[in-house]
Short mmCIF file of C-alpha atoms and ligand atoms in Angstrom, two decimals:
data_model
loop_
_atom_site.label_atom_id
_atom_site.label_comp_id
_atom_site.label_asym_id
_atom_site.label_seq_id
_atom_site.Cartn_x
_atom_site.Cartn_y
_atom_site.Cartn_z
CA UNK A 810 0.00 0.00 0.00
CA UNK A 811 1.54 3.56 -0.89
CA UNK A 812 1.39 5.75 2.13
CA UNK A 813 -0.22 9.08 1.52
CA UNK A 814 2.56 12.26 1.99
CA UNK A 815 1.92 14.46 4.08
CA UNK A 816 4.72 16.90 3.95
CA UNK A 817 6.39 18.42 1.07
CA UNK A 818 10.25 19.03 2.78
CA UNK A 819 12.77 21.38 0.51
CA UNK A 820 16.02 20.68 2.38
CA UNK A 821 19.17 22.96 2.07
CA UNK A 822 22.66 21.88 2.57
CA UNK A 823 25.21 24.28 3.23
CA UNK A 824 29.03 24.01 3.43
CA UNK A 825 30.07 22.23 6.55
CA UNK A 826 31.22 18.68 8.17
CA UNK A 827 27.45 17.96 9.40
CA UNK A 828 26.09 18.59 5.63
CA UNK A 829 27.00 14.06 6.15
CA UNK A 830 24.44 13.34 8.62
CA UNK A 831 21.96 15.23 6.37
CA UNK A 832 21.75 12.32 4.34
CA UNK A 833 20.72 10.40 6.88
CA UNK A 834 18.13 13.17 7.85
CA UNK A 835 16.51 13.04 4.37
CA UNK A 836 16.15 9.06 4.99
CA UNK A 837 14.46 9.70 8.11
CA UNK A 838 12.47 12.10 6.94
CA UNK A 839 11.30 10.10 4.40
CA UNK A 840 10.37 7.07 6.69
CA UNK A 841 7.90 9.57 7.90
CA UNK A 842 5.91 9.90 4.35
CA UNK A 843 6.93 13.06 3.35
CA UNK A 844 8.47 14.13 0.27
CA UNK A 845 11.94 15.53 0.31
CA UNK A 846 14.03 18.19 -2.39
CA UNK A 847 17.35 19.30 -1.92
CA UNK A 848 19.35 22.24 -2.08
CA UNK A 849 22.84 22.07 -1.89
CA UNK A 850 25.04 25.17 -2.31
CA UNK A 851 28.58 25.16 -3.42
CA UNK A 852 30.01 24.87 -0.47
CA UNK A 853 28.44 21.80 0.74
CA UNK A 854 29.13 20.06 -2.35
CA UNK A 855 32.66 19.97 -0.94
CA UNK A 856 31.81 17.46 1.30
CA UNK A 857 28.82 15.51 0.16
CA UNK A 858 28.06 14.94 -3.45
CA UNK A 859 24.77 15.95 -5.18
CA UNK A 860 24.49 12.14 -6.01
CA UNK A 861 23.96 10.92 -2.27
CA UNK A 862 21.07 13.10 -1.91
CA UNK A 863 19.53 12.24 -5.32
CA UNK A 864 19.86 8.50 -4.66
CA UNK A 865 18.10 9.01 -0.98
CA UNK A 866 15.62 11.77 -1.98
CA UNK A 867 14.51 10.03 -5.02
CA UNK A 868 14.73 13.47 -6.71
CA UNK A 869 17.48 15.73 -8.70
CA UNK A 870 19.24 17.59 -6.39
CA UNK A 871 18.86 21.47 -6.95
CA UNK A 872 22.43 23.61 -7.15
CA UNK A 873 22.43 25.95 -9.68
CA UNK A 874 20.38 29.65 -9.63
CA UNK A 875 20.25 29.83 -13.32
CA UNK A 876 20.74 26.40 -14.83
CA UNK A 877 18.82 25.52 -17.74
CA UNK A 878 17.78 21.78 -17.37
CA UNK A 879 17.09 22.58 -13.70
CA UNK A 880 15.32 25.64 -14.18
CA UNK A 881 13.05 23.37 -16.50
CA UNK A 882 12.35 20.51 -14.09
CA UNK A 883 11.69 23.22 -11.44
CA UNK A 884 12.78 26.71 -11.02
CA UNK A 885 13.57 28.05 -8.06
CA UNK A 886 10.33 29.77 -7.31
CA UNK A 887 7.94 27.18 -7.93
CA UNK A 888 10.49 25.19 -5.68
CA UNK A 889 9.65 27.26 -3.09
CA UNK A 890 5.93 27.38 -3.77
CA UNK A 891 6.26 23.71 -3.29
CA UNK A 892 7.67 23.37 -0.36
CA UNK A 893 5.29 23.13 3.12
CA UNK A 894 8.79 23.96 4.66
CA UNK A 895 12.28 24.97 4.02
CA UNK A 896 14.80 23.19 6.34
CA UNK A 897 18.67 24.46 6.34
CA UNK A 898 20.71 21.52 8.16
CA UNK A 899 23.53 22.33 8.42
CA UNK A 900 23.49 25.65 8.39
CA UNK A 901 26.66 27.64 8.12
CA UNK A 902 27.38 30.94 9.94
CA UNK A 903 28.24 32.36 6.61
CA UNK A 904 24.24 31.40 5.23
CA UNK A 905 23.12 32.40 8.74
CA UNK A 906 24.53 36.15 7.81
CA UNK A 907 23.02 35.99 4.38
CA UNK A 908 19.28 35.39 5.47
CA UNK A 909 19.65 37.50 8.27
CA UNK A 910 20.49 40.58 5.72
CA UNK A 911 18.38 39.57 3.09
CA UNK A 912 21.74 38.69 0.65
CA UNK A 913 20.37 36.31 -2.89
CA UNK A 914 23.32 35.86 -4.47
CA UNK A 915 22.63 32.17 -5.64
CA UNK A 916 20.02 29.47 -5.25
CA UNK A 917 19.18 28.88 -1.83
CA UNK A 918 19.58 32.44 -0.38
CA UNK A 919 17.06 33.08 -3.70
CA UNK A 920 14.28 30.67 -2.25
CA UNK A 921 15.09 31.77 0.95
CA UNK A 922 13.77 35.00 -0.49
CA UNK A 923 11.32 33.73 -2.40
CA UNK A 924 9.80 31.21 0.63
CA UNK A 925 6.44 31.78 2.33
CA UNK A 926 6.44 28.44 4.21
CA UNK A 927 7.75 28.17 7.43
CA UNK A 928 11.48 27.67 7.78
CA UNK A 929 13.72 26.07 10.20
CA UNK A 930 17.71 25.90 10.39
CA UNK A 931 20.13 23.64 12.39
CA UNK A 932 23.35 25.69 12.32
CA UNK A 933 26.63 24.17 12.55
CA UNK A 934 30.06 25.74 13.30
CA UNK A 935 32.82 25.81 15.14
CA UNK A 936 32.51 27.00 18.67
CA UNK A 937 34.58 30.81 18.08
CA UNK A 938 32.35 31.06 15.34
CA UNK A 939 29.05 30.38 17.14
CA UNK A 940 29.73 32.50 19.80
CA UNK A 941 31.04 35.90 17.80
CA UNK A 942 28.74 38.35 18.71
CA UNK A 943 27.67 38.83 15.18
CA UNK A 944 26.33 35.30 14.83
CA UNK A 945 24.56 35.88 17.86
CA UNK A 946 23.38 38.82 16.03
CA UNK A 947 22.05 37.47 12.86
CA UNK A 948 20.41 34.74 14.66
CA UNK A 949 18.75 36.95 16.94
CA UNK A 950 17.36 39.08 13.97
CA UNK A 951 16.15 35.55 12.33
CA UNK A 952 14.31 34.60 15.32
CA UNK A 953 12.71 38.14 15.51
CA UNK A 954 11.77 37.31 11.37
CA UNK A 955 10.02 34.14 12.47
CA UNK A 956 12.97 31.40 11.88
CA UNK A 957 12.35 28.60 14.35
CA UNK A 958 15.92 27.77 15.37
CA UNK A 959 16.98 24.02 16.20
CA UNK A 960 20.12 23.68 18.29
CA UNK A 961 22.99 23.67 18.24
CA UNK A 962 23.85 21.20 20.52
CA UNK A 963 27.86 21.19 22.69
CA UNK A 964 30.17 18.66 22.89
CA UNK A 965 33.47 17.29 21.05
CA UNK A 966 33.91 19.46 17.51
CA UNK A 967 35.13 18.13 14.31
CA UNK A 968 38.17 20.56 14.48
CA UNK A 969 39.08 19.23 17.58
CA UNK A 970 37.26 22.09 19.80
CA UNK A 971 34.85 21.34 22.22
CA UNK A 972 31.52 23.98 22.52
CA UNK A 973 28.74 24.67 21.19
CA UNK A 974 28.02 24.54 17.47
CA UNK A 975 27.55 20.92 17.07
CA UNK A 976 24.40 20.35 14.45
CA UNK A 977 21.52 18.44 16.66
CA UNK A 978 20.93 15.09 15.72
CA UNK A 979 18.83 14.16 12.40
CA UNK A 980 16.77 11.76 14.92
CA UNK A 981 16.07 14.73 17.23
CA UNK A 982 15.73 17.39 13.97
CA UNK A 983 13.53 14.82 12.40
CA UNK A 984 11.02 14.82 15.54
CA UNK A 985 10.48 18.81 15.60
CA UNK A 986 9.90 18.95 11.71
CA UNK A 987 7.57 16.17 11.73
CA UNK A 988 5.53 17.21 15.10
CA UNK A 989 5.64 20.96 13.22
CA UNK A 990 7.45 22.65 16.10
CA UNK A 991 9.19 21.60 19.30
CA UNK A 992 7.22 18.60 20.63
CA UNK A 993 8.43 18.88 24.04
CA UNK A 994 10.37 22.42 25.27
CA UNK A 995 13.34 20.30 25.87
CA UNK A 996 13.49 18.53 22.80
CA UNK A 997 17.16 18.45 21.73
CA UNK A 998 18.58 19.44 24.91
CA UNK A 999 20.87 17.82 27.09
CA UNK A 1000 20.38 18.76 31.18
CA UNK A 1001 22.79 18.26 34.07
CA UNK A 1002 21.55 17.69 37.23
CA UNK A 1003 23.08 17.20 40.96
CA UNK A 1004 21.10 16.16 43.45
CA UNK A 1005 20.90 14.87 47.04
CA UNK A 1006 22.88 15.25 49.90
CA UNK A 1007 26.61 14.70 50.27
CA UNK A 1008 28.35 12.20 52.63
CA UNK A 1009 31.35 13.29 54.44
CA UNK A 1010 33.63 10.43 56.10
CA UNK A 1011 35.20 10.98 59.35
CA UNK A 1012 36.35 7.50 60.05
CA UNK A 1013 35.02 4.33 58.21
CA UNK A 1014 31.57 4.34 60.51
CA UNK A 1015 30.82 7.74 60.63
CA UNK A 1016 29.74 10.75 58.28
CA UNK A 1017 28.51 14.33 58.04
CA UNK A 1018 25.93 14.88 55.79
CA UNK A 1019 22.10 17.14 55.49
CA UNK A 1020 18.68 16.43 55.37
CA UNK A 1021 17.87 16.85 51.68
CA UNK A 1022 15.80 13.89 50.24
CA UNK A 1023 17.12 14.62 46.75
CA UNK A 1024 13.06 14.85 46.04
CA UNK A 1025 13.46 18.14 44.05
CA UNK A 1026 16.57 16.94 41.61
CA UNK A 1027 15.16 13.53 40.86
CA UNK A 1028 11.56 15.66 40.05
CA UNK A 1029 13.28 17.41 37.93
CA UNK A 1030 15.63 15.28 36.13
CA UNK A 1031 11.61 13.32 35.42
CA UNK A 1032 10.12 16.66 34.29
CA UNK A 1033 13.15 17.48 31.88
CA UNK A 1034 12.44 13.65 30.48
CA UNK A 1035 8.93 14.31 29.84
CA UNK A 1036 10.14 17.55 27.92
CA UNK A 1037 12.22 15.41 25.46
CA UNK A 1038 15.52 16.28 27.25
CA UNK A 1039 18.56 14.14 27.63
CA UNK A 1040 19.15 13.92 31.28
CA UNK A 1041 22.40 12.85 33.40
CA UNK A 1042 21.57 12.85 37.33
CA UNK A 1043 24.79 13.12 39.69
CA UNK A 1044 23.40 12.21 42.70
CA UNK A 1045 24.68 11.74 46.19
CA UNK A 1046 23.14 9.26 48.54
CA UNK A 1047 19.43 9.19 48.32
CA UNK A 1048 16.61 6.35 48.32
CA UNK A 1049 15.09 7.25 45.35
CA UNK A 1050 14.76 5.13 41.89
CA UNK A 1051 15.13 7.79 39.25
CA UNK A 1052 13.27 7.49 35.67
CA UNK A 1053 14.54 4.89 33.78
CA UNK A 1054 15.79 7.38 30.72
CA UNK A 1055 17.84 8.98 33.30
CA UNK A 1056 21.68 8.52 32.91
CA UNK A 1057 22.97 8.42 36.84
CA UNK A 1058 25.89 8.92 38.27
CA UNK A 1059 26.28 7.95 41.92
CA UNK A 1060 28.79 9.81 44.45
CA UNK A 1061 29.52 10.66 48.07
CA UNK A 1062 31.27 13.38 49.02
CA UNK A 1063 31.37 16.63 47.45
CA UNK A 1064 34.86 16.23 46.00
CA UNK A 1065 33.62 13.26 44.02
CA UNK A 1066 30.11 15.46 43.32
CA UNK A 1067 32.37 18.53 42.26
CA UNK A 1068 34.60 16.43 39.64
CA UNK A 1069 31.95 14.21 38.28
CA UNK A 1070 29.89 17.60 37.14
CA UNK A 1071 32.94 19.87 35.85
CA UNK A 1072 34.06 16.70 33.77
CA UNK A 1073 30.32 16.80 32.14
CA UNK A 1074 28.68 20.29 32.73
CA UNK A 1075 30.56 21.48 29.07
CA UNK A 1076 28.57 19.29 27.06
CA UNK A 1077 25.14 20.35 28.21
CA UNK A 1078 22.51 22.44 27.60
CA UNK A 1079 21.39 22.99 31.25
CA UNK A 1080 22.61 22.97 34.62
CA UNK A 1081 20.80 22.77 37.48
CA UNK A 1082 22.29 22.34 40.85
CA UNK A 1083 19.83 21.26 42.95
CA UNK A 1084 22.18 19.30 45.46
CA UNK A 1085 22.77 19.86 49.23
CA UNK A 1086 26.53 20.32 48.51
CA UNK A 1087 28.45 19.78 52.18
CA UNK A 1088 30.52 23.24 52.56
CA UNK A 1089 32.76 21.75 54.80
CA UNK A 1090 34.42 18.29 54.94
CA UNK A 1091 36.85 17.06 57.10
CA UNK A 1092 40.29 17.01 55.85
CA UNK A 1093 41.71 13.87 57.41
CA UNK A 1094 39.62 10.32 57.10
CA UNK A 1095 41.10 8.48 59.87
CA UNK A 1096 41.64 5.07 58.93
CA UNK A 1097 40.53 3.54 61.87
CA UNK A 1098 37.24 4.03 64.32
CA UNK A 1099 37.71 7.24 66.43
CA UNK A 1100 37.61 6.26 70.07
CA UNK A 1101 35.97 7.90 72.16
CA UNK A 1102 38.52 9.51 75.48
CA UNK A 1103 38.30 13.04 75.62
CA UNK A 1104 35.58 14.52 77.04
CA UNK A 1105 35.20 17.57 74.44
CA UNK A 1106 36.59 16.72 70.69
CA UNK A 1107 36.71 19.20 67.88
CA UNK A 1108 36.75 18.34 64.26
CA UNK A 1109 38.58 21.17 62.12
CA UNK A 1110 36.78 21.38 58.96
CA UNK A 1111 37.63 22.51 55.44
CA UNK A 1112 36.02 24.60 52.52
CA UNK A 1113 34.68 22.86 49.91
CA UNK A 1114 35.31 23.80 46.14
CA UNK A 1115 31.51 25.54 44.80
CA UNK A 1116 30.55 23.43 41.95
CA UNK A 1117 27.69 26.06 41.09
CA UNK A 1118 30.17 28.79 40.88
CA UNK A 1119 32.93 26.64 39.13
CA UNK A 1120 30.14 24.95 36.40
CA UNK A 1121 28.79 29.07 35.81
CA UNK A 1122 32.42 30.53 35.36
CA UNK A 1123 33.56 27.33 33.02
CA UNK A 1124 33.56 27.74 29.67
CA UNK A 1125 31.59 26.48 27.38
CA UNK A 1126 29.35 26.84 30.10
CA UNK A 1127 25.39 25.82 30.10
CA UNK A 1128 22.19 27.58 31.37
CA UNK A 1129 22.96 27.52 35.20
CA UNK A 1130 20.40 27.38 37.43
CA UNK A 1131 21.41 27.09 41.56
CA UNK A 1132 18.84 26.85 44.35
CA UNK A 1133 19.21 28.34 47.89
CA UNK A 1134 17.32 27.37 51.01
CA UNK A 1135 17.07 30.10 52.94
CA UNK A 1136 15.68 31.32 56.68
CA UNK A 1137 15.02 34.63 56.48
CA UNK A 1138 15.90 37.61 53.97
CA UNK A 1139 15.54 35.01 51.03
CA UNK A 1140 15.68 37.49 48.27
CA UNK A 1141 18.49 39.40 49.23
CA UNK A 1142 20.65 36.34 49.53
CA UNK A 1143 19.45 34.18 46.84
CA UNK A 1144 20.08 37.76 44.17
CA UNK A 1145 23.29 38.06 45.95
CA UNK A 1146 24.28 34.18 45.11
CA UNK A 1147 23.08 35.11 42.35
CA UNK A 1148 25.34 38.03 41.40
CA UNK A 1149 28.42 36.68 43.33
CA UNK A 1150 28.16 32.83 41.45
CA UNK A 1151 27.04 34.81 37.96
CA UNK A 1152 24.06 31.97 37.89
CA UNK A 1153 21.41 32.59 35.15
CA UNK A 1154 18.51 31.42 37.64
CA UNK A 1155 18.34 30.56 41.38
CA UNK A 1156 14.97 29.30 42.83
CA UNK A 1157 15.17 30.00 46.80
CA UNK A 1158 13.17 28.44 48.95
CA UNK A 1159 12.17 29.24 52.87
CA UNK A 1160 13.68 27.04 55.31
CA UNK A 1161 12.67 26.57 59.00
CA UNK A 1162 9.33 27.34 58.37
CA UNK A 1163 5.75 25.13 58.08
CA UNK A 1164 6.29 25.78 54.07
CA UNK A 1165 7.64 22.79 53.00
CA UNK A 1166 11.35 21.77 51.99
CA UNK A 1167 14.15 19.44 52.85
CA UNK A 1168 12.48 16.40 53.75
CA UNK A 1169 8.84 17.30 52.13
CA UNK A 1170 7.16 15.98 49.15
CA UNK A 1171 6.55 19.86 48.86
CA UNK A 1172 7.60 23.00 48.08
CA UNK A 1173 7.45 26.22 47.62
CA UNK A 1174 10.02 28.52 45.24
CA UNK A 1175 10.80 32.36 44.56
CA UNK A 1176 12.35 32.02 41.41
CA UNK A 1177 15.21 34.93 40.47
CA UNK A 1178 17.19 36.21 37.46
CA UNK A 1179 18.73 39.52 36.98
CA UNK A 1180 16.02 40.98 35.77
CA UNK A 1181 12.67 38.99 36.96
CA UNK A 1182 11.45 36.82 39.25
CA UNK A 1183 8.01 34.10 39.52
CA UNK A 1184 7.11 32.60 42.68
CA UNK A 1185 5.51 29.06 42.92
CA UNK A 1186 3.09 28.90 45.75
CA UNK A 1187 3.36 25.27 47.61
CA UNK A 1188 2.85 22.42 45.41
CA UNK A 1189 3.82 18.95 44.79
CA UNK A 1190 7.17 18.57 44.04
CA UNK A 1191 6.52 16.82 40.86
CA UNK A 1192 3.98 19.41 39.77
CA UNK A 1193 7.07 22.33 40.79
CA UNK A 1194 9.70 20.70 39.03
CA UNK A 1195 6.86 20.76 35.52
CA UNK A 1196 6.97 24.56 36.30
CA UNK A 1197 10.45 25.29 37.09
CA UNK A 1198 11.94 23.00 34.05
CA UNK A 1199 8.98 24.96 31.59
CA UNK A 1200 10.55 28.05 33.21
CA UNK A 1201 14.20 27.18 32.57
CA UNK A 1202 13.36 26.62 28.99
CA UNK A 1203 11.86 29.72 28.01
CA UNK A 1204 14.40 31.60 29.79
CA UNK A 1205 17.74 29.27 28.68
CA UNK A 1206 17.92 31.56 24.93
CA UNK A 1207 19.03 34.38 27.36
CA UNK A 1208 22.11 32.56 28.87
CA UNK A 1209 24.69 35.27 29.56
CA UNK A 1210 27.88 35.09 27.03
CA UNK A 1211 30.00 35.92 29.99
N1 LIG B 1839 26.56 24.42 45.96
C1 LIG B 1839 27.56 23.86 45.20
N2 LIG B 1839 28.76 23.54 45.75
C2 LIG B 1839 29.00 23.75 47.05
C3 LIG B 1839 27.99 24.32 47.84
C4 LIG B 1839 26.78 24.65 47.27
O1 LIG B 1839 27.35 23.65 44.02
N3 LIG B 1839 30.17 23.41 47.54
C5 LIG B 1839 25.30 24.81 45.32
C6 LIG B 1839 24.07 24.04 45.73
O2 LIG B 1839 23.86 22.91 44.90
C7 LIG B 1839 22.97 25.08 45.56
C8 LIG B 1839 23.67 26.39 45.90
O3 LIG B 1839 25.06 26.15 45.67
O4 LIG B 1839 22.55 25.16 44.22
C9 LIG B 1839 23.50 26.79 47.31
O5 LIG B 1839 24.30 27.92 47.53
P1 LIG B 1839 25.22 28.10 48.81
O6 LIG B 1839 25.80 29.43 48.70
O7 LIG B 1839 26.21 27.05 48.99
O8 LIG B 1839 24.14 27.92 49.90
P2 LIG B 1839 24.41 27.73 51.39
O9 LIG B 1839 25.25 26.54 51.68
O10 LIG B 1839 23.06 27.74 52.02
O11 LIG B 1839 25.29 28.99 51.67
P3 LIG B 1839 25.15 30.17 52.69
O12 LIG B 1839 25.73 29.62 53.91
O13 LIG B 1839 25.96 31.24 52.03
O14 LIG B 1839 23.69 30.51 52.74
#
């Protein structure tokens, strides 16, 4: 039986490493019954030829403005009347700056033009070139013309960098273009979560360590599932079972908390440090049981390193987000954590009082950034952590470059 199509897909490839895993996007794509074209310009015919795409697409692959036997089969602006949408994966910084300035000098910048249909790019660069302030610029003033933006995601670079600029994965591009828009607000994105208390050893019996139940992380690390985010849990000692798409990574102390984050918060999206860090820890384990003879003992306790801080002043660095429990003056310490940790987000909670917490299955938050604030009244934490992660993601496009 031959499956109706219900999308007509014109798909431009620009000049880059990624334009490869575009061919497995049109195949994909085309699992899902719709019809796919493609554009290739110059550039990207560098790295994959024409004759990949015709063989997957089924269809002669467009590269020329004004070429005769293309023009006949279809020129470029009944190409773009056909199209239900124009999708530019990868999409270079260099066709980024074109769009954004209205620039047809050749085919696809010419459909670009001459489309009415909805349009969505997956940019791909190196990580210097994502972040120049003028390719912030330009995609900035594409947003504000309607673009719907997919990625890019971080991580290990074809040049050998590591950042952001890495084109998002056909599977994940695939799901927004077919669903017509982000499925989930998370789709795509990849979210780093501590959570839980630390342990502190004193001697091999005994510990230091909080009150936190770890409710709030795991709640949250579920929430950013159910939002089509990739999710990696470093967690310290709790007795919760955490969603079963949920990568975990089990520690102790906050030295093992600390280096288990830094060696991962780079290559994602979001950060969100919900843990009960220890600030102190004892700087000798003794080997044995510590007897008891004295009768007054003192413990002389050390700093620990802030992993909040450390994840929001690394670079690349993602969307941090630190909480703060707090017993009284709550918004003048949690903006001044704010400030002094240059967080994006901190969500401070009351402490102390009959409003939930620590040990609760509720909560309450006052939600800050530098220039807002939302307060959840007291919920379940589950229904919170919905609200908090639908929170982070509209606010994560305004990470701070600094
Ligand atoms: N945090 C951290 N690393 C530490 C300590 C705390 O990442 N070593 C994080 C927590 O996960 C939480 C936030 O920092 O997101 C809490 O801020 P912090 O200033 O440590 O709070 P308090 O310990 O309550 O500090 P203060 O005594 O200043 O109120």
């Amino acid at each position: 039986m031959v499956s109706k199509i219900n999308k007509k897909i014109l798909l431009a490839v620009t000049g880059g490493i990624a334009a490869y895993k575009s061919a497995e996007l049109v195949r994909l794509l085309r699992k899902e019954n719709t019809e796919v074209r493609v554009v290739m310009t110059r550039a990207a015919q560098q790295f994959v030829t024409p004759l990949t795409f015709q063989a997957l697409s089924g269809h002669p692959v467009a590269t020329e403005l004004l070429d005769v036997s293309q023009e006949n089969a279809m020129g470029h602006i009944n190409l773009a009347r056909w199209a239900d949408m124009l999708v530019v994966a990868p999409a270079s910084a260099d066709i980024i700056a074109k769009f954004s300035h209205g620039i047809a000098d050749d085919l696809l910048t010419t459909l670009y033009l001459a489309s009415e249909c909805p349009v969505y790019i997956a940019p791909a660069m190196n990580q210097a070139m994502w972040n120049k302030v003028v390719t912030q610029e330009n995609l900035k003033r594409l947003e504000q013309h309607g673009i719907n933006i997919i990625g890019p995601e971080a991580g290990d670079q074809a040049c050998g960098e590591r950042g952001y600029g890495r084109m998002t994965e056909p599977v994940d591009i695939c799901a927004q273009l077919i669903t017509n828009k982000p499925t989930s607000l998370l789709q795509g994105k990849s979210v780093l979560i501590s959570a839980g208390p630390t342990r502190e050893p004193l001697d091999p019996v005994r510990y230091i360590t909080n009150r936190s139940s770890g409710k709030m992380g795991y709640a949250l690390a579920d929430a950013a599932i159910a939002e089509g985010a990739t999710v990696t849990l470093v967690s310290g000692p709790v007795s919760l079972v955490p969603h079963s798409e949920v990568s975990l990574v089990k520690v102790e102390t906050a030295v093992q908390m600390y280096d288990e984050v830094l060696q991962r918060s780079g290559f994602h999206d979001v950060y969100i440090g919900t843990a009960a860090v220890a600030d102190y820890s004892p700087g000798e384990i003794k080997q044995k049981k510590i007897k008891k003879h004295a009768e007054q003992t003192s413990i002389t306790l050390y700093k620990n390193k802030d992993i909040l801080g450390a994840v929001a002043s690394s670079t690349p660095r993602p969307f941090t987000v630190g909480f703060a429990a707090e017993t009284d003056d709550l918004e003048r310490y949690a903006r001044g954590k704010l400030e002094r940790k240059k967080l994006d987000m901190i969500a401070a909670n009351w402490v102390g009082k009959d409003v939930g917490g620590f040990e609760d299955d509720k909560n309450a938050l006052q939600v800050f950034w530098r220039n807002g604030q939302q307060t959840f009244e007291l919920m379940d934490k589950n229904e919170l952590a919905k609200k908090l992660i639908a929170l982070i993601a509209e606010r994560m496009d305004e990470k701070s470059t600094t």
